[in-house]
Short mmCIF file of C-alpha atoms and ligand atoms in Angstrom, two decimals:
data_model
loop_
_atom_site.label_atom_id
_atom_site.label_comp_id
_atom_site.label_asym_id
_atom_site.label_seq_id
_atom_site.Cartn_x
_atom_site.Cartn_y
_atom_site.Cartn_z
CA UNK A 1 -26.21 -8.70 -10.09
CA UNK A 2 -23.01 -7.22 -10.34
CA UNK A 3 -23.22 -5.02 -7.47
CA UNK A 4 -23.97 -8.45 -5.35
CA UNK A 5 -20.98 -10.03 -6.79
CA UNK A 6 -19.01 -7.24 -5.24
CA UNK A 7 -20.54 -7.00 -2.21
CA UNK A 8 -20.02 -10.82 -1.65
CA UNK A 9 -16.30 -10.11 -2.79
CA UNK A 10 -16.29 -7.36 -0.74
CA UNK A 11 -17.23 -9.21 2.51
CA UNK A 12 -14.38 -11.86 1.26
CA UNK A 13 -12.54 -9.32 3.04
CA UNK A 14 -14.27 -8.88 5.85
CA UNK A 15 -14.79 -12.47 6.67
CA UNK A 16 -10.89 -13.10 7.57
CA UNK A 17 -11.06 -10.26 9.99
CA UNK A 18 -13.52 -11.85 11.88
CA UNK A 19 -12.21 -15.32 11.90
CA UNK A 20 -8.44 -14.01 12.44
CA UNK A 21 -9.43 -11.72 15.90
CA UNK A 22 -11.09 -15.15 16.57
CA UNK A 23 -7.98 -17.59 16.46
CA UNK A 24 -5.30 -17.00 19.16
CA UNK A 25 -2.18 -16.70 17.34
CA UNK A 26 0.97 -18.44 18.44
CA UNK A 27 2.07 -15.50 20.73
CA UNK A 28 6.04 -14.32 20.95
CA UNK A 29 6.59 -13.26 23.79
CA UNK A 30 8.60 -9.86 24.10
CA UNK A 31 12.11 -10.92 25.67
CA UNK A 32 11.48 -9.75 29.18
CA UNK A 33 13.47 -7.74 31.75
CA UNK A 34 16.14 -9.83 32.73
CA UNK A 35 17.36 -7.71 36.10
CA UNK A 36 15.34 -10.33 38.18
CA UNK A 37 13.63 -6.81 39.73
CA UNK A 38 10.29 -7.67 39.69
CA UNK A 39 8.82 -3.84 39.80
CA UNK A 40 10.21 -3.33 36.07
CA UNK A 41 7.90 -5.07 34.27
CA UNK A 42 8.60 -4.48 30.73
CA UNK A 43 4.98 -2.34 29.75
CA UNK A 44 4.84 -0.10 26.49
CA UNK A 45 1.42 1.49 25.71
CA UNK A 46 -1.34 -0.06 23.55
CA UNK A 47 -1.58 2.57 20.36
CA UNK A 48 -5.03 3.15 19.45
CA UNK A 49 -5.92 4.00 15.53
CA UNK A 50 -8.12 6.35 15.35
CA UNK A 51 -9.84 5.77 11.95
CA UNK A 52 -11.53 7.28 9.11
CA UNK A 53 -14.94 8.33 9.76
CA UNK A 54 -17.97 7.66 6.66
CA UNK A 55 -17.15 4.21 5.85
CA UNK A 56 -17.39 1.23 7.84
CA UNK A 57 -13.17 1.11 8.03
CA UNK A 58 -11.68 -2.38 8.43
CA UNK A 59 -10.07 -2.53 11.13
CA UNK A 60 -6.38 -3.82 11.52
CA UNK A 61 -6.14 -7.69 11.91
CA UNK A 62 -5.66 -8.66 15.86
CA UNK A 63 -2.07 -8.81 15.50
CA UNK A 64 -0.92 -10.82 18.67
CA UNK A 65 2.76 -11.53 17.45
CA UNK A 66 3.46 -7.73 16.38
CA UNK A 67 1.02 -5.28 18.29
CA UNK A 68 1.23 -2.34 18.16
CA UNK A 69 2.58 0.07 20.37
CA UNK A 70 3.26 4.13 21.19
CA UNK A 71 7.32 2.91 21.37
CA UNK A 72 7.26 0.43 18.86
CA UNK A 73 5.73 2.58 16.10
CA UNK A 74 8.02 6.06 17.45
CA UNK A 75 10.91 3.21 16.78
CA UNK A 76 9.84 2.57 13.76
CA UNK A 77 9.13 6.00 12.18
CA UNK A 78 12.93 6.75 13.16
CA UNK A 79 14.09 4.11 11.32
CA UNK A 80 12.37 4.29 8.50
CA UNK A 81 13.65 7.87 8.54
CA UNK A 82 17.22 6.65 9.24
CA UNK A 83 19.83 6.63 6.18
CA UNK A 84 21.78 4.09 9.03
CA UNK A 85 19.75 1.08 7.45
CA UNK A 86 21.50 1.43 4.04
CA UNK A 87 25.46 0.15 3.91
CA UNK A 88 26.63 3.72 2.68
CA UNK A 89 24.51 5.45 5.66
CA UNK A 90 22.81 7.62 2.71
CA UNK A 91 19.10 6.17 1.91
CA UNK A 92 16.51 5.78 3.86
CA UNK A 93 13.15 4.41 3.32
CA UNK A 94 12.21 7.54 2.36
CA UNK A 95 14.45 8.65 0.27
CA UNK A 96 11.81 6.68 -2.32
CA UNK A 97 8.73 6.19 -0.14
CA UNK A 98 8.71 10.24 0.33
CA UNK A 99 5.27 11.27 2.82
CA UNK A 100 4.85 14.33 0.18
CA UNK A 101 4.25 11.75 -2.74
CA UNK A 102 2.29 9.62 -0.27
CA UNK A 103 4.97 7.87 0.73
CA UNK A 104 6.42 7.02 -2.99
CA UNK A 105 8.63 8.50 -5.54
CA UNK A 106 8.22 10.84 -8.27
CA UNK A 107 10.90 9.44 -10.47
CA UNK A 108 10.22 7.12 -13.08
CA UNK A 109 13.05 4.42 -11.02
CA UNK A 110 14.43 5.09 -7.49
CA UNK A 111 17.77 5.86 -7.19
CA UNK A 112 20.20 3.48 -5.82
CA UNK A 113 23.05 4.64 -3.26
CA UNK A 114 25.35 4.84 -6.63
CA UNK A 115 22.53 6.12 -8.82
CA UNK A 116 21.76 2.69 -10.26
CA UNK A 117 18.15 2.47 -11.25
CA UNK A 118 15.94 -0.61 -11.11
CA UNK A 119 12.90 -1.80 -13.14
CA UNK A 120 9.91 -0.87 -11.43
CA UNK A 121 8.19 2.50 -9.84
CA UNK A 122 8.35 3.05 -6.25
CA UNK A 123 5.20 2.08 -4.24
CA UNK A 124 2.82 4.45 -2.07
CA UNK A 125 2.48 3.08 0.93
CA UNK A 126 -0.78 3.94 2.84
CA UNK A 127 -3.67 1.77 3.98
CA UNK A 128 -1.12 -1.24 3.41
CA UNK A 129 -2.85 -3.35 6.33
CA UNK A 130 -5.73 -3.75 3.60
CA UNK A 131 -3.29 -6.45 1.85
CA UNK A 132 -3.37 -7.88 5.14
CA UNK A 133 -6.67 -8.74 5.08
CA UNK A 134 -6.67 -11.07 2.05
CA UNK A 135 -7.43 -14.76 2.91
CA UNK A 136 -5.14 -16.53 4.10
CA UNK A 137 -4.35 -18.62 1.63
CA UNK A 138 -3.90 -15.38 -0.88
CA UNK A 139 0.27 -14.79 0.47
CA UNK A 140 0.67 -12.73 -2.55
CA UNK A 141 0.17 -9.48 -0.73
CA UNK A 142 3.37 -7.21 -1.27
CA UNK A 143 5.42 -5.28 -4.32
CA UNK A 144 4.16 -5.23 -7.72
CA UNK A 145 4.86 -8.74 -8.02
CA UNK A 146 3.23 -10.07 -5.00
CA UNK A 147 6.78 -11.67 -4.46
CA UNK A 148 6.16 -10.61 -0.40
CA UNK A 149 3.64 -12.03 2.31
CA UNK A 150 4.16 -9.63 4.35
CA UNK A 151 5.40 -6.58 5.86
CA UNK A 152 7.71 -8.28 8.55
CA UNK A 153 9.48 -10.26 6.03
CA UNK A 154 9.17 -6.98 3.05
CA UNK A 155 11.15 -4.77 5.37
CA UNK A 156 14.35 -6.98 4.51
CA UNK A 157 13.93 -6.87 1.22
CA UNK A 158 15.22 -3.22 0.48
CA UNK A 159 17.73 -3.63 2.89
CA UNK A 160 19.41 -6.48 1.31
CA UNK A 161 18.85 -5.02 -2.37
CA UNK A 162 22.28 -4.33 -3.75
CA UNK A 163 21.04 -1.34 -5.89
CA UNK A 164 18.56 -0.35 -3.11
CA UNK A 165 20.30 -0.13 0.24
CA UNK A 166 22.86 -3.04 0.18
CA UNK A 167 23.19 -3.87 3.80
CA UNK A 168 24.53 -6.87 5.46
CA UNK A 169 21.98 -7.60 8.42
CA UNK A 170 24.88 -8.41 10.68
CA UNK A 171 26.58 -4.97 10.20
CA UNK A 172 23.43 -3.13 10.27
CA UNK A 173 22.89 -5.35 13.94
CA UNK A 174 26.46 -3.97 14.85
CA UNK A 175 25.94 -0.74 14.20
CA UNK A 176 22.58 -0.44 16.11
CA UNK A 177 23.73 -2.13 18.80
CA UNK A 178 26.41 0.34 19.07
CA UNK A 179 24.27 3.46 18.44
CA UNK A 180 23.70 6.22 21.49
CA UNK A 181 19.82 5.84 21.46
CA UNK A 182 18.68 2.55 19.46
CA UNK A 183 19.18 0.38 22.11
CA UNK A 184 17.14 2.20 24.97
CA UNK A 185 14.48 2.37 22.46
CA UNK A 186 14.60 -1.13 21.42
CA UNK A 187 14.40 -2.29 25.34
CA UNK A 188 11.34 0.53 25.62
CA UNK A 189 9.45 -0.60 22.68
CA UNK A 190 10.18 -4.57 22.72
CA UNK A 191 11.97 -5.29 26.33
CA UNK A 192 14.82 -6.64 24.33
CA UNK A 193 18.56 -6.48 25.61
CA UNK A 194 20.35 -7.30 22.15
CA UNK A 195 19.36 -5.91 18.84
CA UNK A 196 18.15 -7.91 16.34
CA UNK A 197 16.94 -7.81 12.40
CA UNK A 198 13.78 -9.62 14.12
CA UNK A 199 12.97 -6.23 15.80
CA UNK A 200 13.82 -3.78 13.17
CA UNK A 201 11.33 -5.19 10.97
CA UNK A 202 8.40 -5.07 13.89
CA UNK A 203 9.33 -1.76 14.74
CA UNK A 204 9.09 -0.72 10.82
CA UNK A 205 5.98 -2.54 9.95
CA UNK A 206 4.27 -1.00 13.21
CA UNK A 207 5.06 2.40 11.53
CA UNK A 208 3.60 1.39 7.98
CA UNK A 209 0.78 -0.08 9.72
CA UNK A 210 -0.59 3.25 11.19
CA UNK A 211 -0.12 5.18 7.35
CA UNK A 212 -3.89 5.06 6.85
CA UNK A 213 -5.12 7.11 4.42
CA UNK A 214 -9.20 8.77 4.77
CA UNK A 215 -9.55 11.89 5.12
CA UNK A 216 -9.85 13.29 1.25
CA UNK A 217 -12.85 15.22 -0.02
CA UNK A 218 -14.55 12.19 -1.09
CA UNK A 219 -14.76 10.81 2.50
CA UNK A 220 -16.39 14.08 3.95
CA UNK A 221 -18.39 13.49 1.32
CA UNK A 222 -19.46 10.65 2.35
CA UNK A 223 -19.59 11.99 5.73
CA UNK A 224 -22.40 14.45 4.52
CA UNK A 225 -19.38 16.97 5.34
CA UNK A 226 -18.67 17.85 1.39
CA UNK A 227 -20.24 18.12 -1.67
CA UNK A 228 -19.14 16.63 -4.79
CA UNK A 229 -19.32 19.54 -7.89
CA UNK A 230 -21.67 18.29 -10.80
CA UNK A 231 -18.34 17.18 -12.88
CA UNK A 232 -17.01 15.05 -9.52
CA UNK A 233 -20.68 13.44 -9.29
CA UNK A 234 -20.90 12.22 -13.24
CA UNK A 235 -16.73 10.98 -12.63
CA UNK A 236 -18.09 9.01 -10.16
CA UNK A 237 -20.59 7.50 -12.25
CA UNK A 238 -18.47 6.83 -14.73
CA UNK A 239 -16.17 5.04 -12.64
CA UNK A 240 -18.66 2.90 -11.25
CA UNK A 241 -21.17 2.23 -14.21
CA UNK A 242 -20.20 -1.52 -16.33
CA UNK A 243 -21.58 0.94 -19.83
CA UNK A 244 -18.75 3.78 -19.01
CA UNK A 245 -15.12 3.29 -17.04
CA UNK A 246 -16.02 -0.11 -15.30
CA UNK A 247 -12.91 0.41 -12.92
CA UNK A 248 -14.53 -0.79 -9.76
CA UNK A 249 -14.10 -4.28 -10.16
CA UNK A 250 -10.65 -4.18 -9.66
CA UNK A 251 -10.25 -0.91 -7.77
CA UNK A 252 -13.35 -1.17 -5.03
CA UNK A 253 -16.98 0.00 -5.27
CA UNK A 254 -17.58 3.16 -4.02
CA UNK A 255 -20.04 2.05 -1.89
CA UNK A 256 -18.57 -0.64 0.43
CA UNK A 257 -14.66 -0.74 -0.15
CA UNK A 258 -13.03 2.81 0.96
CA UNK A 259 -9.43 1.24 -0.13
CA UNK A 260 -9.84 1.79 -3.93
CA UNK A 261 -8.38 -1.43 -4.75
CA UNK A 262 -9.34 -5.30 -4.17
CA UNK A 263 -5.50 -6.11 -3.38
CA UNK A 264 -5.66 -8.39 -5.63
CA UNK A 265 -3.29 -9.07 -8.74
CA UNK A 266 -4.62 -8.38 -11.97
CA UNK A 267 -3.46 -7.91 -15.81
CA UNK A 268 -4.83 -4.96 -16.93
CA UNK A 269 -3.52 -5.03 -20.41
CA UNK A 270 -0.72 -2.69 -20.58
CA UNK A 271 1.29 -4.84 -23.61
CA UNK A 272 0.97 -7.07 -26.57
CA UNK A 273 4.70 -7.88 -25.98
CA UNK A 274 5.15 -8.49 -21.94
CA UNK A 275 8.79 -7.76 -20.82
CA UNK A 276 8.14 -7.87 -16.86
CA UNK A 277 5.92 -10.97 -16.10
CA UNK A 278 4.95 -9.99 -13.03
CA UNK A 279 2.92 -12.76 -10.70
CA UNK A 280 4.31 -15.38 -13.26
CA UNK A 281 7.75 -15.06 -11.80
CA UNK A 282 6.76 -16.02 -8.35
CA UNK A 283 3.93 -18.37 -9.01
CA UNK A 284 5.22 -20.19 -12.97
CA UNK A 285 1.90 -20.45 -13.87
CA UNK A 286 0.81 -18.66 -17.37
CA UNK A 287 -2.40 -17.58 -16.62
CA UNK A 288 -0.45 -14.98 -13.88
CA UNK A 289 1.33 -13.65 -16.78
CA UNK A 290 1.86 -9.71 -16.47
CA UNK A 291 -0.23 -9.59 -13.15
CA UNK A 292 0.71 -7.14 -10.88
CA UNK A 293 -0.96 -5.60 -7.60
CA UNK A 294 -3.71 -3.12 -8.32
CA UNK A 295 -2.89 -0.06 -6.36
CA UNK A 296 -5.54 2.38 -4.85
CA UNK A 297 -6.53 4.83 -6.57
CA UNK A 298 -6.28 7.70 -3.70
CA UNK A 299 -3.39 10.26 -3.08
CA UNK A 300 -3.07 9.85 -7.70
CA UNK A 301 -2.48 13.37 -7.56
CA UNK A 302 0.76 12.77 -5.43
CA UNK A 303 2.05 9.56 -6.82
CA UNK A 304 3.01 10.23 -10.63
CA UNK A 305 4.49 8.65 -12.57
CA UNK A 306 1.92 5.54 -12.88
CA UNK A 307 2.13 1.88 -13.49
CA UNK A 308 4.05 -0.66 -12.29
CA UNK A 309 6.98 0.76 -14.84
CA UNK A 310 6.04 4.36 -13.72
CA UNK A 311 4.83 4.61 -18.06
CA UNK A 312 2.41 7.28 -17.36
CA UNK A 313 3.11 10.86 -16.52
CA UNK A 314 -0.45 12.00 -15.93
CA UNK A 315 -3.97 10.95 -15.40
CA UNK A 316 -4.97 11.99 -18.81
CA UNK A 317 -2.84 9.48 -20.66
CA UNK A 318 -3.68 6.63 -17.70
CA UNK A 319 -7.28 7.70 -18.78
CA UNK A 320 -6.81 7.68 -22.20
CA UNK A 321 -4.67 3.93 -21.82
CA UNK A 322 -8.13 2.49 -20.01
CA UNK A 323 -10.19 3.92 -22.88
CA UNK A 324 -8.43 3.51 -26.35
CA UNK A 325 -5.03 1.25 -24.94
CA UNK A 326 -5.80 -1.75 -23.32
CA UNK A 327 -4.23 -4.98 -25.06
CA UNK A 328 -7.56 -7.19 -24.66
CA UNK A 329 -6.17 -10.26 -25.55
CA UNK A 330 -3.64 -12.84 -24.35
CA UNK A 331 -3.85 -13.44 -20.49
CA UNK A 332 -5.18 -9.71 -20.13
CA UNK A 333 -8.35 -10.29 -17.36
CA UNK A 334 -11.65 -11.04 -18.80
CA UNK A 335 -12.79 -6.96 -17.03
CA UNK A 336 -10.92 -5.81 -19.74
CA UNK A 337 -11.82 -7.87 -22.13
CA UNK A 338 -15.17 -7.26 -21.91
CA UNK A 339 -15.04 -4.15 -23.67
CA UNK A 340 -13.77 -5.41 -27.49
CA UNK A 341 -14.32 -1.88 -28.99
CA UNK A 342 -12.78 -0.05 -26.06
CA UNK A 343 -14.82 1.76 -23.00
CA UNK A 344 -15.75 5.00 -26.14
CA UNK A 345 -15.79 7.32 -23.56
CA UNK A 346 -16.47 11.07 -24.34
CA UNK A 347 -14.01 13.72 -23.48
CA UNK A 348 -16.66 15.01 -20.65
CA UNK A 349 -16.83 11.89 -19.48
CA UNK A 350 -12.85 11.43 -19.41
CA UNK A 351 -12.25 14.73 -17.85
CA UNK A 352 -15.21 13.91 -14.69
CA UNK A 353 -13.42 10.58 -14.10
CA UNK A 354 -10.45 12.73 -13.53
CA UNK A 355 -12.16 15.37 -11.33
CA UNK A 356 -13.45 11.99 -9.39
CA UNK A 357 -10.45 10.46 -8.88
CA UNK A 358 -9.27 13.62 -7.73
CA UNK A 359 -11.58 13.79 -5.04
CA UNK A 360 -9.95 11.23 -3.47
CA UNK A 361 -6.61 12.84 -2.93
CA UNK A 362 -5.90 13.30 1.13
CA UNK A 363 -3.94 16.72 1.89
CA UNK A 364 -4.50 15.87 5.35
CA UNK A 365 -2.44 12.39 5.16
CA UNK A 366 0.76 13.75 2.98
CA UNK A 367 1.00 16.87 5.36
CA UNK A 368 0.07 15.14 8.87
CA UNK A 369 3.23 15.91 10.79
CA UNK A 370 3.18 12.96 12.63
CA UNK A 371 3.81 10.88 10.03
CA UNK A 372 7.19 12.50 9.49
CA UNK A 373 10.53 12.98 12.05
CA UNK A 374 10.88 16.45 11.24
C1 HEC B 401 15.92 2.61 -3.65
C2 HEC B 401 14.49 2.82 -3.46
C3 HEC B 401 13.77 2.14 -2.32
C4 HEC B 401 14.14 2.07 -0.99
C5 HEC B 401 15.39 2.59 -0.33
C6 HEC B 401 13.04 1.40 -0.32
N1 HEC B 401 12.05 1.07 -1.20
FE1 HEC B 401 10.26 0.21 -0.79
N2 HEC B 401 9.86 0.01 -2.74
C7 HEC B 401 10.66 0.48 -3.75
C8 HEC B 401 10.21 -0.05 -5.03
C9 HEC B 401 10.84 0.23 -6.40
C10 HEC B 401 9.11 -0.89 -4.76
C11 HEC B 401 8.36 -1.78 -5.74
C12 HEC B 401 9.32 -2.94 -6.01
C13 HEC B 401 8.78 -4.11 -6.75
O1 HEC B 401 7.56 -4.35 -6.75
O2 HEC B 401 9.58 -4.87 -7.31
C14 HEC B 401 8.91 -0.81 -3.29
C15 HEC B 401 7.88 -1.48 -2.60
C16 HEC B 401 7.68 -1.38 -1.24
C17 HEC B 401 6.56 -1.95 -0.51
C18 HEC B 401 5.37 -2.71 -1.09
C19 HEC B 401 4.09 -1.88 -1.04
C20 HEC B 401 2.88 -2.62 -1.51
O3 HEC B 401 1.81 -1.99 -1.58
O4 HEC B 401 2.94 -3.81 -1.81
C21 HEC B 401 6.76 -1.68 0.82
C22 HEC B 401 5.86 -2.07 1.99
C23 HEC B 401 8.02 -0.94 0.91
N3 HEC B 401 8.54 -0.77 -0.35
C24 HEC B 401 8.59 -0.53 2.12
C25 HEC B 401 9.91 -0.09 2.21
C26 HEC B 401 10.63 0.02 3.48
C27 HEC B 401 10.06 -0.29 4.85
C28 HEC B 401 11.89 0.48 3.18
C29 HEC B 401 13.06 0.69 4.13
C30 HEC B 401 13.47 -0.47 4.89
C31 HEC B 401 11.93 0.63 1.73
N4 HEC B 401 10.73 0.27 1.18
C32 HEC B 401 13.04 1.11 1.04
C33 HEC B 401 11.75 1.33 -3.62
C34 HEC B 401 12.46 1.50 -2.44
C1 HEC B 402 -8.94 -5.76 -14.34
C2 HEC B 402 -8.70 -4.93 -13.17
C3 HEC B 402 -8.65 -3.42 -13.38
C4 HEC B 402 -9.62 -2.59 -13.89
C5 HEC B 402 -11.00 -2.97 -14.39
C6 HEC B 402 -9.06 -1.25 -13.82
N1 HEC B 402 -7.81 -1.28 -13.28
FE1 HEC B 402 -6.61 0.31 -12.94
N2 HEC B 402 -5.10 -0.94 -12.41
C7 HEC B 402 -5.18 -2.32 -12.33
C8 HEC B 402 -3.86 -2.88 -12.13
C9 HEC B 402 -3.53 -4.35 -11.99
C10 HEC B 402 -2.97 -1.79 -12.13
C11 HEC B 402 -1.44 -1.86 -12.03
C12 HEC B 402 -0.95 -2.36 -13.37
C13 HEC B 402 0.54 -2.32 -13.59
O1 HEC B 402 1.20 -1.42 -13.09
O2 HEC B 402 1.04 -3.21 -14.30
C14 HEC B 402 -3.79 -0.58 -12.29
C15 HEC B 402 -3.28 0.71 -12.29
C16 HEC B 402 -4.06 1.85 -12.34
C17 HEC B 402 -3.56 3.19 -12.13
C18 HEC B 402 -2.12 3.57 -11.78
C19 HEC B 402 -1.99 3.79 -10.28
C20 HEC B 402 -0.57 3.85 -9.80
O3 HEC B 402 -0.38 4.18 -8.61
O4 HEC B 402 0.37 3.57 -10.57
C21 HEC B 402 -4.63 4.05 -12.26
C22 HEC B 402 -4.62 5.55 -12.09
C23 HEC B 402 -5.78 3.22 -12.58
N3 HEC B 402 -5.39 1.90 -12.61
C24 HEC B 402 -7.05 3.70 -12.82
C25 HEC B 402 -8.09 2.93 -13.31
C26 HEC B 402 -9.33 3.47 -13.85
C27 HEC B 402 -9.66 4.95 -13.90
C28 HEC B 402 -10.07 2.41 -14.29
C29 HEC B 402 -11.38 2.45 -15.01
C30 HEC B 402 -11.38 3.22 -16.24
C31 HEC B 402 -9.30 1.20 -13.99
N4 HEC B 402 -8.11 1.55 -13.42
C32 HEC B 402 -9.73 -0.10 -14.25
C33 HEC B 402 -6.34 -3.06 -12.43
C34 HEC B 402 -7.52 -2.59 -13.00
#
C-alpha cells in the first residue's frame, strides 16, 4: 500500500517532465551578433549530460530559456570560482559551497567577508535540477526555507547578502564589463555585447545544473557492479521498512527515486520550542511552521555538520535524534508522528543504517576535476 503511495508520489515527479519538454516555453532569444556579417552566426555547443547509469535518472527539464551549453557552463564554473562576485573581491561561491564537502561547508555558519556568521548551515549542492522538477505550482524549491523558485533568481541572493558577499549588481556589471576575459566569454557563451546580472545568473545556474551526483557504491550496486556487505544490506532495510527507520517517505525509496529526498519541505521534529520557522516565514501559514527542505541523503559523509542549523556533528547523533529525539507533537509531520514511542531501534540496527547511508557517498563526484577550476 505504502510502496504504491510512493510510487504514485514518485511519478508526481516524473509527470512534470513530460508535460514541461511538451510545452514550448516563451523562448529568449540570445542577443545576436550585431556586426551585420552574416557568416558569424552566434553558435555555442549543445552540452550533453551524461548520466548516472542503474536508475532510470530524470532527466533535466527542456530548458528552452537557459540551455545549456559547453561556454555557458565553462562561464559559469569560473564564476562561481571567482572571489570578483563578492564587493571585497574575497568570497566566492565556494568559499562555502566547497566541491570537497560536496559543494557545502564544514562549519557550523559560513563566514562572511568580515567573519560575520549567519543562522543557517551551508547547502550541498548536487543533483539540484531534482527541485526543478516539482510541479509547477510547488515554487518553494530553494534554501532551507524554500524562500527561492529557482536557481536563476537564487544566484542573486548571495550576492546581495550583506554578511554573504555584499555586492551592488551595478558594480559587479562594471567590473565585468571591464575585466580582460569576461566579456569574450560572455559574447561566446550568450552572443551578448554588454554584460549583464541577467547573464551571470544563466551562466551560474548552467554550472549547478551539471553537479549531478551517481556514481557512489550504492549505484554500482544497483548496477550489479557492487555488492552491499551484510551490515550495508540490513541498513538498507532499516531505512526502508515503516517497523524500523521509516526515512523513505521523506528522503526517496530506494527503489524508484535515486535523489534521496522528495524536495519537498517537511518538519521533522527537531524542537518543542521553534526559533527558525522556516516555510512559515515565506508562506504565513501555521501548519508550515519549522518546515524546511529535506536534503538528500548522499555525499553525508562529506557534508557535516547536519541540519538546517548545522546541530549535528555526526551521523550517530542524527541517528540517535530520528530514534529517541524527535518532538512528535505540534506541527511536526504526521511520518514522525507515527511512531509515539520512538522508532526503538537496536544499536545493530543503528550502526547498519549508518553503513547504508554510507554507501551512498560519491568519491567520484567530490574529486571529479572537472567540476573544479584548478
Ligand atoms: C557566505 C557563505 C555563502 C556564499 C558566499 C554563497 N552561499 Fe549559497 N548558501 C549558503 C547558505 C548558508 C545557504 C542556505 C541559506 C538558507 O537556506 O537560508 C546556501 C544555499 C544555497 C543554495 C540552495 C541549495 C538548495 O538545495 O536549495 C544554492 C543553489 C546556493 N546556495 C548557491 C550559491 C551560489 C551560486 C553562490 C555564489 C553566487 C553562493 N551560493 C554563495 C552560503 C553561501
Ligand atoms: C517527515 C520527513 C522525514 C523523515 C521521515 C526523515 N527525514 Fe531526515 N530530514 C527531513 C528534513 C525536513 C530534514 C532537514 C531538517 C532541518 O534541517 O530542519 C532532514 C534532515 C536529515 C539529515 C541531515 C542532512 C543534512 O544534509 O543536513 C539526515 C542525515 C537525515 N535527515 C536522515 C534521515 C534518516 C536516517 C531518517 C530515517 C531514520 C530520516 N531522515 C527520516 C525529513 C525527514
Amino acid at each position: 500500500m505504502i510502496r504504491k503511495i510512493v510510487t504514485v508520489f514518485f511519478i508526481g515527479l516524473i509527470i512534470p517532465i513530460v508535460i514541461s519538454s511538451c510545452r514550448r516555453d516563451e523562448q529568449i532569444q540570445p542577443a545576436t551578433n550585431n556586426t551585420g556579417d552574416t557568416t558569424q552566426v552566434f553558435k555555442p555547443t549543445p552540452y550533453s549530460i551524461e548520466y548516472p547509469k542503474g536508475y532510470l535518472w530524470p532527466r533535466l527539464l527542456a530548458n528552452t530559456t537557459n540551455p545549456l551549453t559547453n561556454e555557458g557552463v565553462e562561464l559559469g564554473k569560473k564564476l562561481f570560482y571567482d572571489a570578483i562576485l563578492s564587493a571585497s573581491n574575497t568570497i566566492s561561491c565556494a568559499t562555502c559551497h566547497k566541491q570537497e564537502y560536496a559543494f557545502t561547508d564544514n562549519r557550523r555558519f559560513s563566514l562572511g567577508p568580515n567573519g560575520e556568521v549567519g543562522t543557517r548551515n551551508s547547502m550541498p549542492l548536487f543533483n539540484l535540477y531534482g527541485s526543478e522538477l516539482l510541479p509547477n505550482s510547488n515554487t518553494h524549491r530553494f534554501m532551507w526555507d524554500g524562500s527561492q523558485p529557482g536557481l536563476e533568481t537564487q544566484v542573486l541572493a548571495p550576492i546581495m547578502n550583506p554578511i554573504e558577499m555584499n555586492q551592488s549588481l551595478a558594480e559587479l556589471e562594471r567590473e565585468l564589463r571591464a575585466h580582460p576575459i569576461y566579456p569574450t566569454l560572455f559574447k561566446k557563451a550568450f552572443g551578448i555585447d554588454s554584460i549583464t546580472i541577467k547573464y551571470v545568473a544563466m551562466a551560474i545556474s548552467q554550472f549547478e545544473r551539471i553537479l549531478i551526483s551517481g556514481q557512489s557504491k550504492f549505484d554500482l550496486y544497483k548496477q550489479g557492479l557492487a555488492q552491499l556487505n551484510e551490515s550495508e544490506t540490513r541498513g538498507m532495510l532499516v531505512f526502508g521498512s515503516e517497523e524500523k527507520g521509516d526515512c523513505f517517505h521523506c528522503h526517496g525509496d530506494i527503489h524508484f527515486n535515486p535523489f534521496f529526498t522528495n524536495y519537498r519541505m517537511h518538519n521533522n521534529g527537531l524542537d518543542s520550542v521553534i526559533k527558525d520557522s522556516g516555510l512559515f516565514i515565506m508562506t504565513g501559514n501555521p501548519a508550515d511552521i519549522g518546515k524546511f527542505k529535506t536534503p538528500s541523503l548522499r555525499n553525508l559523509s562529506f557534508t557535516a555538520p547536519y541540519m538546517h542549523d548545522g546541530r549535528f556533528n555526526t551521523l550517530e547523533q542524527v541517528v540517535e535524534f530520528y530514534n529517541s529525539g524527535v518532538y512528535r507533537k505540534g506541527y511536526t509531520d504526521e511520518f514522525m508522528r507515527k511512531h509515539p514511542e520512538g522508532l526503538k531501534l537496536t544499536e545493530q540496527d543503528k550502526a547498519d543504517l549508518i553503513a547504508f547511508l554510507k554507501t551512498l557517498d560519491d568519491y567520484n563526484f567530490i574529486n571529479n576535476p572537472k567540476l573544479n577550476v584548478r
